[in-house]
PDB file of C-alpha atoms in Angstrom:
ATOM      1  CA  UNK A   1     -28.986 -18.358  26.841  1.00 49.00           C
ATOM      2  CA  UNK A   2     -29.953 -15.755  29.351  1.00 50.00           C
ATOM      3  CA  UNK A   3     -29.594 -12.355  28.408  1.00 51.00           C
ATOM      4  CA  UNK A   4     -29.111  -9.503  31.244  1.00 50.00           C
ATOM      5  CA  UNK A   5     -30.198  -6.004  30.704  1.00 48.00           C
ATOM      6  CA  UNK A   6     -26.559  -3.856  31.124  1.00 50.00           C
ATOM      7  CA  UNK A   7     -28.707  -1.843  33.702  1.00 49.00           C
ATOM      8  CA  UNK A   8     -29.386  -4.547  36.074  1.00 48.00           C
ATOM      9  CA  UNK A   9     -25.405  -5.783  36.355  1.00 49.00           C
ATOM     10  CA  UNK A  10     -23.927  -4.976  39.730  1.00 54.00           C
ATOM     11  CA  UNK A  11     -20.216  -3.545  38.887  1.00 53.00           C
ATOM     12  CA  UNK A  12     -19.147  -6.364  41.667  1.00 57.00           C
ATOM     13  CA  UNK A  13     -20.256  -8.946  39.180  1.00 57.00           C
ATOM     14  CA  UNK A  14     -17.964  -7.848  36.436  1.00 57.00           C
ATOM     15  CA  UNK A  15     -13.697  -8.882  36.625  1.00 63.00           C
ATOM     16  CA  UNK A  16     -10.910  -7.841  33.798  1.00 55.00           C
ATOM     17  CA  UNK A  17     -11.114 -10.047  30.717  1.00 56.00           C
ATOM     18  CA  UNK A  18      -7.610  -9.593  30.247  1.00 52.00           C
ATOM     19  CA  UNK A  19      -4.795 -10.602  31.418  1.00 53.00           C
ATOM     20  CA  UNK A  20      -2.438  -7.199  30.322  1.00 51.00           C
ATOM     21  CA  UNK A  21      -4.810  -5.279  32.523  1.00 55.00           C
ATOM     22  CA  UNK A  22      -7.073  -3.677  30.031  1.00 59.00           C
ATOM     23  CA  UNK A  23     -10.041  -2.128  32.433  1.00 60.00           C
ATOM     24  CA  UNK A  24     -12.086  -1.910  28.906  1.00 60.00           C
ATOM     25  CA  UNK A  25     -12.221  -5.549  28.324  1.00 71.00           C
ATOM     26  CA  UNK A  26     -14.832  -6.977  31.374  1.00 78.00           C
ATOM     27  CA  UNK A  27     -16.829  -9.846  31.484  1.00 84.00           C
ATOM     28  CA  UNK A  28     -19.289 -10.831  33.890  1.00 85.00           C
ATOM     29  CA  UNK A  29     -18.404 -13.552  36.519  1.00 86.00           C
ATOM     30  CA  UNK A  30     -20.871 -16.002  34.848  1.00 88.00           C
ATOM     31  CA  UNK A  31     -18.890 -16.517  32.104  1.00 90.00           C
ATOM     32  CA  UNK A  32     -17.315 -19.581  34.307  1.00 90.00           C
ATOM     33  CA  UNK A  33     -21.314 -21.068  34.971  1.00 90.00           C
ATOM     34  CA  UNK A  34     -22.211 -20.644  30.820  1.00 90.00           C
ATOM     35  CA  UNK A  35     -21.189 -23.767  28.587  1.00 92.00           C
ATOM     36  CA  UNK A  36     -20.420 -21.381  25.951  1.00 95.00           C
ATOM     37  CA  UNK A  37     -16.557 -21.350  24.416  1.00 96.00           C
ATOM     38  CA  UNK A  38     -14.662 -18.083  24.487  1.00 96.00           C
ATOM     39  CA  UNK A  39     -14.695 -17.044  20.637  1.00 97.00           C
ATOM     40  CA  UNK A  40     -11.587 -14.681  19.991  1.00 95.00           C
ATOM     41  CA  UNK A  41     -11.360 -13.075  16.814  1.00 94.00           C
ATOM     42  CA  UNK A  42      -8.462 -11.132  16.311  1.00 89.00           C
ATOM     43  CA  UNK A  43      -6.562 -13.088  18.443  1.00 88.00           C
ATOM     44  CA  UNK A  44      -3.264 -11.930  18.108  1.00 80.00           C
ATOM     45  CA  UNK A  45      -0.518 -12.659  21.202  1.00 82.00           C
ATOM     46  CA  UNK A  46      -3.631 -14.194  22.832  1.00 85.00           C
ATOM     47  CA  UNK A  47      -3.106 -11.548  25.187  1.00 82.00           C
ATOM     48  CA  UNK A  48      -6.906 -11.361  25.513  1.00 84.00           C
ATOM     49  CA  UNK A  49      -8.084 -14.972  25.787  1.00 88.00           C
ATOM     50  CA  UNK A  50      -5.175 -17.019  27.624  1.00 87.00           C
ATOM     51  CA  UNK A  51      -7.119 -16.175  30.774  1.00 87.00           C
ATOM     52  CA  UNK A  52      -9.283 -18.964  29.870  1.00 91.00           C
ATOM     53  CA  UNK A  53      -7.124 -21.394  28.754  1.00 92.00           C
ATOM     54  CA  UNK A  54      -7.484 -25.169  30.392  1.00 90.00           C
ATOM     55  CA  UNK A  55     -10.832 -23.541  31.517  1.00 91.00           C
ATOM     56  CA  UNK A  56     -13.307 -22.864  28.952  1.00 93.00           C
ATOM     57  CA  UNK A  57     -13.077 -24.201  25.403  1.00 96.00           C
ATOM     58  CA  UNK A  58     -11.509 -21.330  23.320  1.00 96.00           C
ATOM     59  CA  UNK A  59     -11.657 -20.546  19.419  1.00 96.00           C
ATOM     60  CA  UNK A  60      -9.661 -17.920  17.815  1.00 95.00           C
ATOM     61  CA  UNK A  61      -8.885 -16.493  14.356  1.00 94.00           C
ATOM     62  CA  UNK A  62      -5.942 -14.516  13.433  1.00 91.00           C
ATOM     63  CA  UNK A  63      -4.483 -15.062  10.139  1.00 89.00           C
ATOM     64  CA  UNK A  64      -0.951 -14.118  11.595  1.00 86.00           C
ATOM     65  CA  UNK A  65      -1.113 -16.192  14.807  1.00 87.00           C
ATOM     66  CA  UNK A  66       0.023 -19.677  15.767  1.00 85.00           C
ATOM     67  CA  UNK A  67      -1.932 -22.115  17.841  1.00 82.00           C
ATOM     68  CA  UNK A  68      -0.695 -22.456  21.448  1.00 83.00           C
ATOM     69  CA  UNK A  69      -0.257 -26.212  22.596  1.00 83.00           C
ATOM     70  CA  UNK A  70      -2.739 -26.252  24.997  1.00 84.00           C
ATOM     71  CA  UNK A  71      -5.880 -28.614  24.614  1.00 84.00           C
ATOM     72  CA  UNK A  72      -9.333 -27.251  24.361  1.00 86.00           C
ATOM     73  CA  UNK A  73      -7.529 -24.039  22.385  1.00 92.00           C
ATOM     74  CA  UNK A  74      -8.088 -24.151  18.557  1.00 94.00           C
ATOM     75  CA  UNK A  75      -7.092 -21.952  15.666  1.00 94.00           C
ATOM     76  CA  UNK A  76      -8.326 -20.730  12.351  1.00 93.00           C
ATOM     77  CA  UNK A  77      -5.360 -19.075  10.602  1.00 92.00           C
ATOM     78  CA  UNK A  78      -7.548 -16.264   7.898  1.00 92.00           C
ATOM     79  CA  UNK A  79      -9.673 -13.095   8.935  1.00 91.00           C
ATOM     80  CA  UNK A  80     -13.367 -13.775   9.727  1.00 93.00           C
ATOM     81  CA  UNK A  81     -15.442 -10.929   7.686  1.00 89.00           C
ATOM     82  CA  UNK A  82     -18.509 -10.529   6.344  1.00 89.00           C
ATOM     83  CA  UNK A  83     -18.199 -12.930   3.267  1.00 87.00           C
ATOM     84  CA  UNK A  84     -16.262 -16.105   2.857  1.00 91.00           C
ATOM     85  CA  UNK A  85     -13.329 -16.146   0.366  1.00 92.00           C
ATOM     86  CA  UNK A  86     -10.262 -14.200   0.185  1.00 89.00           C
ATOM     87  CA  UNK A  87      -8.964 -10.794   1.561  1.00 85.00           C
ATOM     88  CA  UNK A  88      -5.914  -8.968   1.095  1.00 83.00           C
ATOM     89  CA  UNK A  89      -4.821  -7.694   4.674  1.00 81.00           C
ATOM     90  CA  UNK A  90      -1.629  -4.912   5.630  1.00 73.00           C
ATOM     91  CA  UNK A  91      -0.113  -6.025   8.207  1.00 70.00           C
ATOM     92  CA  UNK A  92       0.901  -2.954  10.497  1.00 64.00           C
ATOM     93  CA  UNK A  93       2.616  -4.608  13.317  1.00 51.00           C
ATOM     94  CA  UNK A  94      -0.160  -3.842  15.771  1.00 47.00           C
ATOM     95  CA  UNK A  95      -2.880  -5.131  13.717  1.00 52.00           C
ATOM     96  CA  UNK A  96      -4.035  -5.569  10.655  1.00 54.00           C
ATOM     97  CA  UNK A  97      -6.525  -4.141   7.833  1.00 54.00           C
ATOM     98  CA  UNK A  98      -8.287  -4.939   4.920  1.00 55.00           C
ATOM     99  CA  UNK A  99      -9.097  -1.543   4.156  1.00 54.00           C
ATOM    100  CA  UNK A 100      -5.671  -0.769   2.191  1.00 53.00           C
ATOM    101  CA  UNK A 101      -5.430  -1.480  -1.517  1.00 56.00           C
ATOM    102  CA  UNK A 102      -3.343  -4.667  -3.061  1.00 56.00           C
ATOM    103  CA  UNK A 103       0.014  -3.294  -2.354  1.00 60.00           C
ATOM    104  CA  UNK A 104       3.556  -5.452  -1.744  1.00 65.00           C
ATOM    105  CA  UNK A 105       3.005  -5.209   1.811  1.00 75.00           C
ATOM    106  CA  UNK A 106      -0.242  -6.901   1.568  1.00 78.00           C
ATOM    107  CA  UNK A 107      -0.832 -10.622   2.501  1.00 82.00           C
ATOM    108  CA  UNK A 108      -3.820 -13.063   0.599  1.00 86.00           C
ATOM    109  CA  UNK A 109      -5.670 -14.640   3.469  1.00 88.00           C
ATOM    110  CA  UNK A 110      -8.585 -16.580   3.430  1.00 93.00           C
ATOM    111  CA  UNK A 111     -11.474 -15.188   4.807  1.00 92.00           C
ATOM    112  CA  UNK A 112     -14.559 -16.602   6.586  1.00 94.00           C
ATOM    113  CA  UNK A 113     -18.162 -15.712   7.947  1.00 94.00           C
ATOM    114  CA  UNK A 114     -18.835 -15.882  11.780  1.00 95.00           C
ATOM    115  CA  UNK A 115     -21.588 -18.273  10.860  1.00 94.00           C
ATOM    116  CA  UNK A 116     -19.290 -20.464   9.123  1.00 96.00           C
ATOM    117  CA  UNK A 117     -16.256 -20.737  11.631  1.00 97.00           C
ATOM    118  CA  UNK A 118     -18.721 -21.351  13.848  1.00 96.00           C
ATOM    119  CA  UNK A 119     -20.053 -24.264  12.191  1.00 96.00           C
ATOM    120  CA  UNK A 120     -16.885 -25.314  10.847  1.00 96.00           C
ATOM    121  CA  UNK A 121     -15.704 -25.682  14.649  1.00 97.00           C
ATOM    122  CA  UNK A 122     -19.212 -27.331  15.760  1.00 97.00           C
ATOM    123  CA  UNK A 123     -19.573 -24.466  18.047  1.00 96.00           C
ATOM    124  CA  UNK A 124     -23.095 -24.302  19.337  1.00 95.00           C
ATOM    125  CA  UNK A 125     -23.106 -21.597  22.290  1.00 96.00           C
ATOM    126  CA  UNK A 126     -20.639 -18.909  22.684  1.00 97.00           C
ATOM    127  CA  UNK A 127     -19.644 -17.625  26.372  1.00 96.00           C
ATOM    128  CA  UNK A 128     -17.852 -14.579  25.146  1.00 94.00           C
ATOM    129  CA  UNK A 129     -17.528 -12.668  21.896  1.00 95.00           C
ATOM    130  CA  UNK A 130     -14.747 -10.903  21.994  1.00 93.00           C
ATOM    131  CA  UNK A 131     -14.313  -8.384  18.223  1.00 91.00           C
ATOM    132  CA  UNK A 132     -10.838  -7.103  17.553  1.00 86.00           C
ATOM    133  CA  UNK A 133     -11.055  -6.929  13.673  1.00 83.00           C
ATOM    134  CA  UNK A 134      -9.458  -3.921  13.105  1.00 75.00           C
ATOM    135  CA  UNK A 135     -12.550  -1.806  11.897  1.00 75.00           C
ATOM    136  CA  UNK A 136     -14.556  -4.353  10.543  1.00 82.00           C
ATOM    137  CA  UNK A 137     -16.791  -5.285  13.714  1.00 87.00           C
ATOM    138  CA  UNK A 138     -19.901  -3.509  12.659  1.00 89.00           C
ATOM    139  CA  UNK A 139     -19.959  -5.366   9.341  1.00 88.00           C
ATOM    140  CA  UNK A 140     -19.804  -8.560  10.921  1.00 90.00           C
ATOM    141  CA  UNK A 141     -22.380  -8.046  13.376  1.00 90.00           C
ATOM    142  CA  UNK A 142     -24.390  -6.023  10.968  1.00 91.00           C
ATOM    143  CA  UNK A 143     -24.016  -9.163   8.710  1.00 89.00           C
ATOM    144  CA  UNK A 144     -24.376 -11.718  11.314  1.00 89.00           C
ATOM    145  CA  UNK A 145     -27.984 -13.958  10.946  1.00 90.00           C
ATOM    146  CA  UNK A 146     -30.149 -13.230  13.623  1.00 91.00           C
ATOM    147  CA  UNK A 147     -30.452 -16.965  15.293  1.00 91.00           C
ATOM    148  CA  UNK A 148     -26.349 -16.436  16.011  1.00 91.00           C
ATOM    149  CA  UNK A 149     -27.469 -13.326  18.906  1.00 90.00           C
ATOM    150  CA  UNK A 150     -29.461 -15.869  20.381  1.00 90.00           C
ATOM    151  CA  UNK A 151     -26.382 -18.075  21.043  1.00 92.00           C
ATOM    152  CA  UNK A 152     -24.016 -15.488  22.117  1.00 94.00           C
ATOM    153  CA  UNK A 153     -24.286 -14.958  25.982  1.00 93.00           C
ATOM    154  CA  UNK A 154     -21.668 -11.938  26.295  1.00 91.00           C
TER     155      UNK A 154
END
């Protein structure tokens, strides 16, 4: 994978990642040229990600959402974290969190590493990384083995 220092992109090169219009989510044009899939977790809606669909190979993991039927789109139904087994998670409407305590409102999921999914799904090269995890992003990455930067293009 080619890496590009954020100082050398030309703003021209970059185009809205999503298609609700969210100016914060950008991704340069050469997303389309990489072989990479589009890894989505927190994928809820697929508000994020659709813009790829029947494009680009596209994994997501949300342990509320259903698949779409569309082919090269895949699913894993539990929260990706840093360690593999089970999480409680609150489900707020807009999100979700494992940071609450066991309470009625909270759901048993199973849980997964990056690392894992990623192997589990035979994914080699990643496109885009999108993190929506509600809070737990720097764990992952902080967690993450360093041979998975190398495969991660954006």
């Amino acid at each position: 994978m080619t890496h590009v220092n954020s100082s050398m992109i030309d703003e021209t090169d970059l185009e809205v990642a999503s298609n609700v219009g969210e100016p914060w989510t950008r991704v340069h044009r050469r997303v389309w040229e990489c072989s990479g899939a589009i890894v989505d977790l927190g994928c809820a809606s697929w508000d994020w990600s659709q813009r790829f669909f029947g494009k680009k190979r596209v994994l997501g993991a949300d342990p509320f959402e259903t698949a779409p039927s569309v082919v090269g789109v895949e699913l894993w139904k539990g929260a990706v974290t840093a360690s593999s087994g089970e999480v409680r998670i609150h489900p707020n409407g807009h999100g979700s969190s494992t940071r609450f305590g066991a309470t009625e409102q909270t759901t048993l999921v199973q849980a997964i590493t990056l690392d894992a999914l990623l192997l589990r799904h035979a994914i080699t090269d990643i496109a885009v990384l999108k993190l929506n995890v509600e809070g737990s992003e720097i764990e992952i990455l902080m967690t993450l083995p360093e041979r998975l930067f190398d495969r991660v293009d954006q």
